[in-house]
Amino acid sequence: MQEQNNQSLESSHTSGVYAKRDLTIVRGQGATLWDAQGRAYIDCVGGQGTANIGHAHPVVAAAIAKQAQILISCPEMFYNPQRAALLARLTALAPRRMSRAFLTNSGTEAVEAAFKFARYSTKRKKIIAAMRGFHGRSMGALSATWNKKYRMPFMPLVPEFQHVPYNNLDKLAAVMDDEIAAVILEVVQGEGGVHLGTAEYLQGAQQLCRQHGALLIIDEVQTGFGRTGKFFALEHYGLQPDLLCVAKSIAGGFPMGAVLLGERVISLPPGIHGSTFGGNPLAAAAALAALDVLKKEELSQKAAELGQTLMAALQKIESPLIREVRGLGLMIGIEIKQKVTPYLKALTERGVLALPAGLTVIRLLPPLVISREQIDSVITALTEVLTQADG
Ligand SMILES: Cc1ncc(COP(=O)(O)O)c(C=O)c1O
């Protein structure tokens, strides 16, 4: 009764832009979430990729509580020790020669800043993005996002953006010229259906950018912080982007993002960009704690190992429904021949929460702390759901 009241209260006052599930989540720990009735679920939504270190991690909870009693907000016009430590730590984890970063509060803001810095640095306007790419919902990031459903209601978007097919180097080469400011790519397209970029394509894109004086923006908002089995997914291919966008799991689920800046991004003058909340000490303290946990618990390695186990088991499921299972680390997509909504519902009934990626892909983004037993339960639930005709 209380739960129904809560749901109708939220429904009455929310914006309406989210498709809601009939589920009230009240608590989380590790890779487990609990609903209002106390029922436990294995969480393969993972806060849409924000919960790599698991829910309610005690190290992050303690860091947030401690910092909240010291200083929550402090604009970047002042120096702050938590921010300084985070900037140093983050840039040390990035590819070589990325020694500076601009701190944001979300992924879309990191992408937005990357476009501004790319245009400012190159004195060029054109941005090339990939079909099926997703980079966020603010007007600049949306201009690089592919899905028409997200874009069409908000036309006109920012001019001088063009989309080319992903994983097609010839098509990219055909549009490259000396007027391109930047090319933006995901290493694995998440929202677009869990499509892996090939080494040839990603390295070739980097080379084309260098050749034409354009900057390469790699968007690791979803793939960063251990998700794909490396700290950053670009490490799989030895990429050296000029701008690297991160967010989601950077601060253990606390809102934060960043764009890391390579040496080809020119020195940015004061006032060229900014953010009131960007780099606030509370988010910085949460991020420092989350980075400690990622390292101490060796979560990238864990994602690589468990990802292999999960992928191998899913590939063995014999079902005419399955078109393809693909993924990297613990970022996995199961493409089926039908719409995924009833299958996601059937999984929920079996105690597993999963995400869609487009209409026909079931996407799994579990916290990297998920246990081997929980992985086995996910395999059992998916096998049942995908091999039973009625889902
Ligand atoms: C690759 C990628 N870039 C950017 C974004 C936007 O991030 P946010 O929702 O934090 O604005 C997302 C969100 O899903 C994403 O997956």
mmCIF file of C-alpha atoms and ligand atoms in Angstrom:
data_model
loop_
_atom_site.group_PDB
_atom_site.id
_atom_site.type_symbol
_atom_site.label_atom_id
_atom_site.label_comp_id
_atom_site.label_asym_id
_atom_site.label_seq_id
_atom_site.Cartn_x
_atom_site.Cartn_y
_atom_site.Cartn_z
ATOM 1 C CA MET A 1 0.000 0.000 0.000
ATOM 2 C CA GLN A 2 2.743 2.394 1.088
ATOM 3 C CA GLU A 3 4.711 1.370 -2.016
ATOM 4 C CA GLN A 4 1.734 2.095 -4.275
ATOM 5 C CA ASN A 5 1.345 5.503 -2.648
ATOM 6 C CA ASN A 6 4.998 6.255 -3.267
ATOM 7 C CA GLN A 7 4.780 5.178 -6.886
ATOM 8 C CA SER A 8 1.673 7.246 -7.571
ATOM 9 C CA LEU A 9 3.225 10.247 -5.784
ATOM 10 C CA GLU A 10 6.318 9.997 -7.975
ATOM 11 C CA SER A 11 4.233 9.428 -11.110
ATOM 12 C CA SER A 12 2.102 12.489 -10.355
ATOM 13 C CA HIS A 13 5.043 14.823 -10.105
ATOM 14 C CA THR A 14 7.803 13.434 -12.289
ATOM 15 C CA SER A 15 8.564 14.910 -15.713
ATOM 16 C CA GLY A 16 7.401 11.863 -17.645
ATOM 17 C CA VAL A 17 10.612 11.464 -19.645
ATOM 18 C CA TYR A 18 11.490 8.107 -18.091
ATOM 19 C CA ALA A 19 9.784 4.809 -18.930
ATOM 20 C CA LYS A 20 9.187 3.480 -15.417
ATOM 21 C CA ARG A 21 9.365 -0.103 -14.212
ATOM 22 C CA ASP A 22 6.879 -1.218 -11.573
ATOM 23 C CA LEU A 23 9.608 -1.546 -8.962
ATOM 24 C CA THR A 24 10.596 0.617 -6.001
ATOM 25 C CA ILE A 25 14.249 0.205 -5.141
ATOM 26 C CA VAL A 26 15.120 1.198 -1.593
ATOM 27 C CA ARG A 27 18.535 -0.233 -0.796
ATOM 28 C CA GLY A 28 21.673 -1.677 -2.349
ATOM 29 C CA GLN A 29 24.848 -3.457 -1.348
ATOM 30 C CA GLY A 30 27.515 -4.759 -3.686
ATOM 31 C CA ALA A 31 25.703 -6.179 -6.714
ATOM 32 C CA THR A 32 22.404 -6.657 -4.865
ATOM 33 C CA LEU A 33 19.402 -4.324 -4.789
ATOM 34 C CA TRP A 34 16.309 -4.641 -2.579
ATOM 35 C CA ASP A 35 12.795 -3.493 -3.345
ATOM 36 C CA ALA A 36 10.271 -2.036 -0.917
ATOM 37 C CA GLN A 37 8.983 -5.525 -0.025
ATOM 38 C CA GLY A 38 12.462 -6.687 0.870
ATOM 39 C CA ARG A 39 12.915 -8.824 -2.249
ATOM 40 C CA ALA A 40 16.543 -9.043 -3.424
ATOM 41 C CA TYR A 41 17.639 -8.651 -7.060
ATOM 42 C CA ILE A 42 20.970 -9.227 -8.779
ATOM 43 C CA ASP A 43 21.679 -5.878 -10.333
ATOM 44 C CA CYS A 44 22.840 -6.067 -13.950
ATOM 45 C CA VAL A 45 21.648 -2.497 -14.551
ATOM 46 C CA GLY A 46 24.423 -1.263 -12.285
ATOM 47 C CA GLY A 47 22.949 2.233 -12.031
ATOM 48 C CA GLN A 48 23.323 2.372 -15.849
ATOM 49 C CA GLY A 49 27.048 1.870 -15.420
ATOM 50 C CA THR A 50 27.624 4.095 -12.385
ATOM 51 C CA ALA A 51 27.981 1.315 -9.823
ATOM 52 C CA ASN A 52 31.222 -0.434 -10.885
ATOM 53 C CA ILE A 53 32.469 -0.660 -7.278
ATOM 54 C CA GLY A 54 29.063 -1.873 -6.044
ATOM 55 C CA HIS A 55 26.271 -0.148 -4.179
ATOM 56 C CA ALA A 56 26.840 1.560 -0.840
ATOM 57 C CA HIS A 57 30.539 0.776 -0.770
ATOM 58 C CA PRO A 58 31.643 1.498 2.817
ATOM 59 C CA VAL A 59 34.892 3.210 1.739
ATOM 60 C CA VAL A 60 33.043 5.688 -0.488
ATOM 61 C CA ALA A 61 30.231 6.134 2.051
ATOM 62 C CA ALA A 62 32.783 7.004 4.735
ATOM 63 C CA ALA A 63 34.674 9.396 2.440
ATOM 64 C CA ILE A 64 31.447 11.219 1.523
ATOM 65 C CA ALA A 65 30.319 11.433 5.158
ATOM 66 C CA LYS A 66 33.712 12.747 6.251
ATOM 67 C CA GLN A 67 34.036 15.310 3.471
ATOM 68 C CA ALA A 68 30.424 16.495 3.964
ATOM 69 C CA GLN A 69 31.389 17.618 7.439
ATOM 70 C CA ILE A 70 34.480 19.474 6.200
ATOM 71 C CA LEU A 71 33.502 21.246 2.964
ATOM 72 C CA ILE A 72 30.896 20.367 0.340
ATOM 73 C CA SER A 73 31.165 23.113 -2.224
ATOM 74 C CA CYS A 74 34.153 25.159 -3.304
ATOM 75 C CA PRO A 75 34.183 26.688 -6.786
ATOM 76 C CA GLU A 76 37.286 26.239 -8.865
ATOM 77 C CA MET A 77 38.212 29.908 -8.406
ATOM 78 C CA PHE A 78 39.802 28.634 -5.170
ATOM 79 C CA TYR A 79 42.283 25.811 -4.734
ATOM 80 C CA ASN A 80 41.180 22.742 -2.799
ATOM 81 C CA PRO A 81 43.236 19.735 -1.596
ATOM 82 C CA GLN A 82 40.683 17.038 -2.548
ATOM 83 C CA ARG A 83 40.411 18.444 -6.065
ATOM 84 C CA ALA A 84 44.194 18.716 -6.419
ATOM 85 C CA ALA A 85 44.650 15.107 -5.309
ATOM 86 C CA LEU A 86 41.933 13.887 -7.674
ATOM 87 C CA LEU A 87 43.320 15.756 -10.691
ATOM 88 C CA ALA A 88 46.758 14.287 -10.025
ATOM 89 C CA ARG A 89 45.384 10.748 -9.556
ATOM 90 C CA LEU A 90 43.076 10.820 -12.572
ATOM 91 C CA THR A 91 45.674 12.166 -14.984
ATOM 92 C CA ALA A 92 48.210 9.593 -13.714
ATOM 93 C CA LEU A 93 45.726 6.837 -14.645
ATOM 94 C CA ALA A 94 45.100 8.259 -18.124
ATOM 95 C CA PRO A 95 47.152 7.518 -21.222
ATOM 96 C CA ARG A 96 50.541 9.241 -21.331
ATOM 97 C CA ARG A 97 50.611 12.960 -22.019
ATOM 98 C CA MET A 98 47.149 13.685 -20.604
ATOM 99 C CA SER A 99 48.228 15.744 -17.648
ATOM 100 C CA ARG A 100 45.226 18.098 -17.278
ATOM 101 C CA ALA A 101 41.482 17.646 -16.815
ATOM 102 C CA PHE A 102 38.282 19.682 -16.661
ATOM 103 C CA LEU A 103 35.896 18.363 -13.998
ATOM 104 C CA THR A 104 32.140 18.134 -14.613
ATOM 105 C CA ASN A 105 29.028 16.690 -12.980
ATOM 106 C CA SER A 106 27.923 14.240 -15.675
ATOM 107 C CA GLY A 107 28.880 12.528 -18.905
ATOM 108 C CA THR A 108 27.043 14.887 -21.212
ATOM 109 C CA GLU A 109 28.884 17.845 -19.670
ATOM 110 C CA ALA A 110 32.229 16.108 -20.225
ATOM 111 C CA VAL A 111 31.332 15.619 -23.904
ATOM 112 C CA GLU A 112 30.065 19.199 -24.183
ATOM 113 C CA ALA A 113 33.350 20.518 -22.796
ATOM 114 C CA ALA A 114 35.345 18.260 -25.144
ATOM 115 C CA PHE A 115 33.582 19.792 -28.172
ATOM 116 C CA LYS A 116 34.219 23.319 -26.953
ATOM 117 C CA PHE A 117 37.893 22.619 -26.284
ATOM 118 C CA ALA A 118 38.272 20.887 -29.672
ATOM 119 C CA ARG A 119 36.705 23.772 -31.571
ATOM 120 C CA TYR A 120 38.698 26.307 -29.569
ATOM 121 C CA SER A 121 41.984 24.446 -30.024
ATOM 122 C CA THR A 122 41.699 23.761 -33.743
ATOM 123 C CA LYS A 123 39.809 26.938 -34.738
ATOM 124 C CA ARG A 124 37.652 24.547 -36.789
ATOM 125 C CA LYS A 125 33.951 23.739 -36.522
ATOM 126 C CA LYS A 126 33.159 20.294 -37.932
ATOM 127 C CA ILE A 127 32.684 17.304 -35.638
ATOM 128 C CA ILE A 128 32.410 13.738 -36.937
ATOM 129 C CA ALA A 129 30.527 11.150 -34.863
ATOM 130 C CA ALA A 130 29.490 7.567 -35.495
ATOM 131 C CA MET A 131 26.148 6.069 -36.380
ATOM 132 C CA ARG A 132 24.649 4.257 -33.343
ATOM 133 C CA GLY A 133 26.879 6.412 -31.085
ATOM 134 C CA PHE A 134 25.519 7.848 -27.850
ATOM 135 C CA HIS A 135 27.151 10.832 -26.171
ATOM 136 C CA GLY A 136 24.460 12.448 -24.023
ATOM 137 C CA ARG A 137 21.360 14.617 -24.149
ATOM 138 C CA SER A 138 22.468 18.256 -23.876
ATOM 139 C CA MET A 139 22.320 20.090 -27.197
ATOM 140 C CA GLY A 140 25.976 19.659 -28.203
ATOM 141 C CA ALA A 141 26.285 16.055 -27.019
ATOM 142 C CA LEU A 142 22.887 15.289 -28.571
ATOM 143 C CA SER A 143 24.161 16.622 -31.892
ATOM 144 C CA ALA A 144 26.757 13.820 -31.808
ATOM 145 C CA THR A 145 24.238 11.204 -30.599
ATOM 146 C CA TRP A 146 22.834 9.118 -33.437
ATOM 147 C CA ASN A 147 19.362 7.877 -32.408
ATOM 148 C CA LYS A 148 16.716 9.949 -34.206
ATOM 149 C CA LYS A 149 14.221 9.360 -31.387
ATOM 150 C CA TYR A 150 16.418 11.437 -29.079
ATOM 151 C CA ARG A 151 17.306 14.066 -31.674
ATOM 152 C CA MET A 152 14.224 14.831 -33.771
ATOM 153 C CA PRO A 153 12.032 16.503 -31.113
ATOM 154 C CA PHE A 154 14.750 19.072 -30.453
ATOM 155 C CA MET A 155 15.811 20.245 -33.887
ATOM 156 C CA PRO A 156 17.645 22.361 -34.823
ATOM 157 C CA LEU A 157 20.679 21.004 -33.021
ATOM 158 C CA VAL A 158 24.224 22.371 -33.150
ATOM 159 C CA PRO A 159 25.426 22.764 -36.754
ATOM 160 C CA GLU A 160 28.487 21.158 -38.363
ATOM 161 C CA PHE A 161 28.014 17.630 -36.957
ATOM 162 C CA GLN A 162 28.086 14.635 -39.294
ATOM 163 C CA HIS A 163 27.594 10.899 -38.665
ATOM 164 C CA VAL A 164 29.475 8.113 -40.446
ATOM 165 C CA PRO A 165 29.112 4.307 -40.069
ATOM 166 C CA TYR A 166 30.966 2.812 -37.079
ATOM 167 C CA ASN A 167 33.778 0.340 -37.793
ATOM 168 C CA ASN A 168 34.079 1.514 -41.408
ATOM 169 C CA LEU A 169 37.451 3.184 -41.882
ATOM 170 C CA ASP A 170 36.933 3.904 -45.590
ATOM 171 C CA LYS A 171 33.737 5.850 -44.878
ATOM 172 C CA LEU A 172 35.536 7.821 -42.171
ATOM 173 C CA ALA A 173 38.525 8.513 -44.440
ATOM 174 C CA ALA A 174 36.129 9.766 -47.120
ATOM 175 C CA VAL A 175 34.806 12.582 -44.902
ATOM 176 C CA MET A 176 38.102 13.567 -43.280
ATOM 177 C CA ASP A 177 39.653 16.824 -44.421
ATOM 178 C CA ASP A 178 41.548 19.710 -42.907
ATOM 179 C CA GLU A 179 38.358 21.399 -41.694
ATOM 180 C CA ILE A 180 37.468 18.713 -39.147
ATOM 181 C CA ALA A 181 37.868 19.854 -35.534
ATOM 182 C CA ALA A 182 37.314 16.438 -33.963
ATOM 183 C CA VAL A 183 36.151 12.873 -34.325
ATOM 184 C CA ILE A 184 34.258 11.428 -31.328
ATOM 185 C CA LEU A 185 34.013 7.663 -30.805
ATOM 186 C CA GLU A 186 33.141 5.109 -28.145
ATOM 187 C CA VAL A 187 35.490 2.116 -27.833
ATOM 188 C CA VAL A 188 32.407 -0.051 -27.299
ATOM 189 C CA GLN A 189 29.107 1.522 -28.308
ATOM 190 C CA GLY A 190 26.962 0.983 -25.212
ATOM 191 C CA GLU A 191 23.542 2.528 -25.650
ATOM 192 C CA GLY A 192 23.746 1.782 -29.403
ATOM 193 C CA GLY A 193 23.647 -1.980 -28.758
ATOM 194 C CA VAL A 194 27.046 -3.058 -27.293
ATOM 195 C CA HIS A 195 29.034 -2.950 -30.534
ATOM 196 C CA LEU A 196 32.793 -3.369 -30.167
ATOM 197 C CA GLY A 197 35.085 -1.134 -32.158
ATOM 198 C CA THR A 198 37.796 -3.045 -34.001
ATOM 199 C CA ALA A 199 41.475 -2.320 -33.374
ATOM 200 C CA GLU A 200 41.919 -1.503 -37.061
ATOM 201 C CA TYR A 201 39.073 1.026 -37.000
ATOM 202 C CA LEU A 202 39.945 2.777 -33.756
ATOM 203 C CA GLN A 203 43.667 2.961 -34.463
ATOM 204 C CA GLY A 204 42.931 3.991 -38.049
ATOM 205 C CA ALA A 205 40.618 6.766 -36.823
ATOM 206 C CA GLN A 206 43.382 8.013 -34.562
ATOM 207 C CA GLN A 207 45.812 8.061 -37.477
ATOM 208 C CA LEU A 208 43.343 9.904 -39.718
ATOM 209 C CA CYS A 209 42.862 12.541 -37.013
ATOM 210 C CA ARG A 210 46.636 13.071 -36.715
ATOM 211 C CA GLN A 211 46.978 13.236 -40.498
ATOM 212 C CA HIS A 212 44.333 15.966 -40.827
ATOM 213 C CA GLY A 213 45.117 17.973 -37.695
ATOM 214 C CA ALA A 214 41.807 16.939 -36.099
ATOM 215 C CA LEU A 215 41.478 15.918 -32.461
ATOM 216 C CA LEU A 216 40.352 12.444 -31.399
ATOM 217 C CA ILE A 217 37.761 12.431 -28.621
ATOM 218 C CA ILE A 218 37.264 9.052 -26.973
ATOM 219 C CA ASP A 219 34.051 8.791 -24.964
ATOM 220 C CA GLU A 220 34.631 6.359 -22.074
ATOM 221 C CA VAL A 221 31.663 7.528 -20.034
ATOM 222 C CA GLN A 222 30.280 3.970 -20.065
ATOM 223 C CA THR A 223 33.408 1.904 -20.694
ATOM 224 C CA GLY A 224 35.724 3.522 -18.129
ATOM 225 C CA PHE A 225 36.813 2.473 -14.638
ATOM 226 C CA GLY A 226 37.316 -1.244 -15.157
ATOM 227 C CA ARG A 227 34.086 -2.035 -16.984
ATOM 228 C CA THR A 228 35.670 -3.731 -20.018
ATOM 229 C CA GLY A 229 38.456 -5.549 -18.165
ATOM 230 C CA LYS A 230 40.990 -2.694 -18.426
ATOM 231 C CA PHE A 231 40.968 0.510 -16.405
ATOM 232 C CA PHE A 232 40.071 2.384 -19.613
ATOM 233 C CA ALA A 233 38.812 0.471 -22.659
ATOM 234 C CA LEU A 234 41.259 2.367 -24.878
ATOM 235 C CA GLU A 235 44.057 0.332 -23.250
ATOM 236 C CA HIS A 236 42.872 -2.701 -25.256
ATOM 237 C CA TYR A 237 44.075 -0.907 -28.397
ATOM 238 C CA GLY A 238 46.811 1.424 -27.123
ATOM 239 C CA LEU A 239 44.850 4.535 -28.128
ATOM 240 C CA GLN A 240 46.180 8.012 -27.328
ATOM 241 C CA PRO A 241 43.197 10.343 -27.660
ATOM 242 C CA ASP A 242 43.429 14.121 -27.443
ATOM 243 C CA LEU A 243 40.335 14.349 -25.260
ATOM 244 C CA LEU A 244 39.009 11.572 -23.028
ATOM 245 C CA CYS A 245 35.480 11.855 -21.594
ATOM 246 C CA VAL A 246 34.661 9.967 -18.400
ATOM 247 C CA ALA A 247 31.806 9.995 -15.848
ATOM 248 C CA LYS A 248 29.384 7.329 -14.535
ATOM 249 C CA SER A 249 31.525 5.193 -12.175
ATOM 250 C CA ILE A 250 34.261 7.765 -11.551
ATOM 251 C CA ALA A 251 33.012 8.600 -8.042
ATOM 252 C CA GLY A 252 31.403 5.342 -6.902
ATOM 253 C CA GLY A 253 27.956 6.444 -8.103
ATOM 254 C CA PHE A 254 28.204 10.030 -6.879
ATOM 255 C CA PRO A 255 27.563 12.448 -9.789
ATOM 256 C CA MET A 256 30.809 13.490 -11.447
ATOM 257 C CA GLY A 257 32.502 13.560 -14.827
ATOM 258 C CA ALA A 258 35.688 14.801 -16.416
ATOM 259 C CA VAL A 259 37.330 15.451 -19.718
ATOM 260 C CA LEU A 260 41.037 14.701 -19.737
ATOM 261 C CA LEU A 261 43.130 16.877 -21.998
ATOM 262 C CA GLY A 262 46.041 15.783 -24.170
ATOM 263 C CA GLU A 263 48.933 17.977 -25.194
ATOM 264 C CA ARG A 264 47.365 18.893 -28.551
ATOM 265 C CA VAL A 265 44.575 20.723 -26.684
ATOM 266 C CA ILE A 266 45.974 24.208 -26.408
ATOM 267 C CA SER A 267 46.271 26.039 -23.123
ATOM 268 C CA LEU A 268 42.772 27.190 -22.212
ATOM 269 C CA PRO A 269 42.402 30.781 -21.018
ATOM 270 C CA PRO A 270 40.375 31.652 -17.868
ATOM 271 C CA GLY A 271 36.678 32.163 -18.511
ATOM 272 C CA ILE A 272 36.539 30.112 -21.733
ATOM 273 C CA HIS A 273 34.375 27.500 -19.966
ATOM 274 C CA GLY A 274 33.245 26.684 -16.426
ATOM 275 C CA SER A 275 30.855 24.916 -14.050
ATOM 276 C CA THR A 276 29.591 25.963 -10.611
ATOM 277 C CA PHE A 277 29.578 22.442 -9.170
ATOM 278 C CA GLY A 278 32.423 21.069 -11.304
ATOM 279 C CA GLY A 279 35.291 19.763 -9.166
ATOM 280 C CA ASN A 280 33.446 20.181 -5.869
ATOM 281 C CA PRO A 281 35.294 18.674 -2.875
ATOM 282 C CA LEU A 282 32.490 16.211 -2.039
ATOM 283 C CA ALA A 283 32.575 14.617 -5.500
ATOM 284 C CA ALA A 284 36.378 14.737 -5.501
ATOM 285 C CA ALA A 285 36.533 12.921 -2.142
ATOM 286 C CA ALA A 286 34.064 10.298 -3.413
ATOM 287 C CA ALA A 287 36.125 9.827 -6.588
ATOM 288 C CA LEU A 288 39.399 9.449 -4.688
ATOM 289 C CA ALA A 289 37.785 6.764 -2.531
ATOM 290 C CA ALA A 290 36.262 4.998 -5.548
ATOM 291 C CA LEU A 291 39.627 4.966 -7.356
ATOM 292 C CA ASP A 292 41.202 3.426 -4.228
ATOM 293 C CA VAL A 293 38.574 0.680 -4.230
ATOM 294 C CA LEU A 294 38.975 -0.049 -7.949
ATOM 295 C CA LYS A 295 42.703 -0.554 -7.411
ATOM 296 C CA LYS A 296 42.615 -2.392 -4.076
ATOM 297 C CA GLU A 297 39.893 -4.829 -5.142
ATOM 298 C CA GLU A 298 41.519 -5.305 -8.583
ATOM 299 C CA LEU A 299 38.181 -4.727 -10.243
ATOM 300 C CA SER A 300 39.457 -4.397 -13.826
ATOM 301 C CA GLN A 301 40.979 -7.896 -13.602
ATOM 302 C CA LYS A 302 37.803 -9.158 -11.981
ATOM 303 C CA ALA A 303 35.715 -7.717 -14.818
ATOM 304 C CA ALA A 304 37.993 -9.416 -17.362
ATOM 305 C CA GLU A 305 37.752 -12.821 -15.653
ATOM 306 C CA LEU A 306 34.055 -12.792 -14.786
ATOM 307 C CA GLY A 307 33.237 -11.254 -18.160
ATOM 308 C CA GLN A 308 34.898 -14.196 -19.896
ATOM 309 C CA THR A 309 32.985 -16.691 -17.762
ATOM 310 C CA LEU A 310 29.681 -14.951 -18.387
ATOM 311 C CA MET A 311 30.261 -14.499 -22.133
ATOM 312 C CA ALA A 312 31.323 -18.136 -22.587
ATOM 313 C CA ALA A 313 28.215 -19.386 -20.769
ATOM 314 C CA LEU A 314 25.881 -17.072 -22.666
ATOM 315 C CA GLN A 315 27.386 -18.110 -25.989
ATOM 316 C CA LYS A 316 26.575 -21.721 -25.124
ATOM 317 C CA ILE A 317 22.847 -21.058 -24.708
ATOM 318 C CA GLU A 318 21.101 -22.777 -27.569
ATOM 319 C CA SER A 319 18.115 -20.719 -28.538
ATOM 320 C CA PRO A 320 16.704 -19.710 -31.922
ATOM 321 C CA LEU A 321 15.850 -16.406 -30.268
ATOM 322 C CA ILE A 322 19.475 -15.317 -29.915
ATOM 323 C CA ARG A 323 21.074 -13.461 -32.801
ATOM 324 C CA GLU A 324 24.429 -12.689 -31.170
ATOM 325 C CA VAL A 325 26.163 -12.403 -27.806
ATOM 326 C CA ARG A 326 28.926 -9.795 -27.746
ATOM 327 C CA GLY A 327 30.857 -7.818 -25.194
ATOM 328 C CA LEU A 328 34.078 -6.873 -23.496
ATOM 329 C CA GLY A 329 34.701 -7.541 -19.807
ATOM 330 C CA LEU A 330 31.468 -7.059 -17.888
ATOM 331 C CA MET A 331 29.806 -5.010 -20.633
ATOM 332 C CA ILE A 332 27.692 -7.562 -22.463
ATOM 333 C CA GLY A 333 24.916 -7.398 -25.039
ATOM 334 C CA ILE A 334 22.623 -10.232 -26.068
ATOM 335 C CA GLU A 335 20.924 -9.380 -29.341
ATOM 336 C CA ILE A 336 17.662 -11.249 -29.823
ATOM 337 C CA LYS A 337 15.208 -11.505 -32.679
ATOM 338 C CA GLN A 338 12.380 -9.870 -30.771
ATOM 339 C CA LYS A 339 11.803 -6.782 -28.648
ATOM 340 C CA VAL A 340 13.484 -7.165 -25.279
ATOM 341 C CA THR A 341 10.857 -5.654 -22.956
ATOM 342 C CA PRO A 342 9.007 -8.920 -22.091
ATOM 343 C CA TYR A 343 12.348 -10.671 -21.563
ATOM 344 C CA LEU A 344 13.531 -7.965 -19.184
ATOM 345 C CA LYS A 345 10.287 -8.414 -17.284
ATOM 346 C CA ALA A 346 10.747 -12.182 -17.159
ATOM 347 C CA LEU A 347 14.271 -11.660 -15.818
ATOM 348 C CA THR A 348 12.960 -9.332 -13.111
ATOM 349 C CA GLU A 349 10.502 -12.052 -12.053
ATOM 350 C CA ARG A 350 13.519 -14.351 -11.671
ATOM 351 C CA GLY A 351 15.352 -11.768 -9.555
ATOM 352 C CA VAL A 352 17.695 -10.299 -12.181
ATOM 353 C CA LEU A 353 17.584 -6.673 -13.324
ATOM 354 C CA ALA A 354 18.971 -5.903 -16.794
ATOM 355 C CA LEU A 355 18.974 -3.011 -19.262
ATOM 356 C CA PRO A 356 17.901 -2.687 -22.866
ATOM 357 C CA ALA A 357 20.247 -1.223 -25.489
ATOM 358 C CA GLY A 358 17.921 -0.244 -28.299
ATOM 359 C CA LEU A 359 14.890 -2.423 -29.017
ATOM 360 C CA THR A 360 16.471 -5.850 -29.389
ATOM 361 C CA VAL A 361 19.554 -5.996 -27.164
ATOM 362 C CA ILE A 362 19.598 -7.089 -23.511
ATOM 363 C CA ARG A 363 22.496 -5.209 -21.917
ATOM 364 C CA LEU A 364 24.297 -6.354 -18.761
ATOM 365 C CA LEU A 365 26.309 -3.811 -16.751
ATOM 366 C CA PRO A 366 26.625 -5.466 -13.317
ATOM 367 C CA PRO A 367 28.778 -3.965 -10.588
ATOM 368 C CA LEU A 368 32.273 -5.423 -11.016
ATOM 369 C CA VAL A 369 32.087 -6.742 -7.448
ATOM 370 C CA ILE A 370 29.415 -9.237 -8.504
ATOM 371 C CA SER A 371 30.169 -12.681 -7.044
ATOM 372 C CA ARG A 372 30.743 -15.866 -9.003
ATOM 373 C CA GLU A 373 27.535 -17.286 -7.454
ATOM 374 C CA GLN A 374 25.564 -14.281 -8.631
ATOM 375 C CA ILE A 375 27.035 -14.676 -12.140
ATOM 376 C CA ASP A 376 25.830 -18.305 -12.105
ATOM 377 C CA SER A 377 22.344 -17.159 -11.096
ATOM 378 C CA VAL A 378 22.324 -14.606 -13.926
ATOM 379 C CA ILE A 379 23.309 -17.362 -16.388
ATOM 380 C CA THR A 380 20.510 -19.624 -15.092
ATOM 381 C CA ALA A 381 17.903 -16.851 -15.314
ATOM 382 C CA LEU A 382 18.963 -15.827 -18.828
ATOM 383 C CA THR A 383 19.035 -19.447 -20.000
ATOM 384 C CA GLU A 384 15.502 -20.000 -18.701
ATOM 385 C CA VAL A 385 14.146 -16.800 -20.162
ATOM 386 C CA LEU A 386 15.784 -17.201 -23.560
ATOM 387 C CA THR A 387 14.956 -20.870 -24.027
ATOM 388 C CA GLN A 388 11.334 -20.789 -22.918
ATOM 389 C CA ALA A 389 9.078 -19.897 -25.838
ATOM 390 C CA ASP A 390 6.845 -17.576 -23.828
ATOM 391 C CA GLY A 391 9.839 -15.741 -22.293
HETATM 392 C C1 LIG B 1 29.059 6.772 -23.942
HETATM 393 C C2 LIG B 1 28.224 7.768 -23.201
HETATM 394 N N1 LIG B 1 28.512 9.076 -23.302
HETATM 395 C C3 LIG B 1 27.818 10.010 -22.638
HETATM 396 C C4 LIG B 1 26.752 9.668 -21.827
HETATM 397 C C5 LIG B 1 25.969 10.723 -21.101
HETATM 398 O O1 LIG B 1 26.249 10.660 -19.725
HETATM 399 P P1 LIG B 1 25.253 11.317 -18.655
HETATM 400 O O2 LIG B 1 23.984 10.536 -18.681
HETATM 401 O O3 LIG B 1 26.006 11.233 -17.361
HETATM 402 O O4 LIG B 1 25.055 12.740 -19.077
HETATM 403 C C6 LIG B 1 26.398 8.311 -21.702
HETATM 404 C C7 LIG B 1 25.259 7.896 -20.854
HETATM 405 O O5 LIG B 1 24.745 6.822 -20.931
HETATM 406 C C8 LIG B 1 27.168 7.337 -22.397
HETATM 407 O O6 LIG B 1 26.874 6.032 -22.309
#
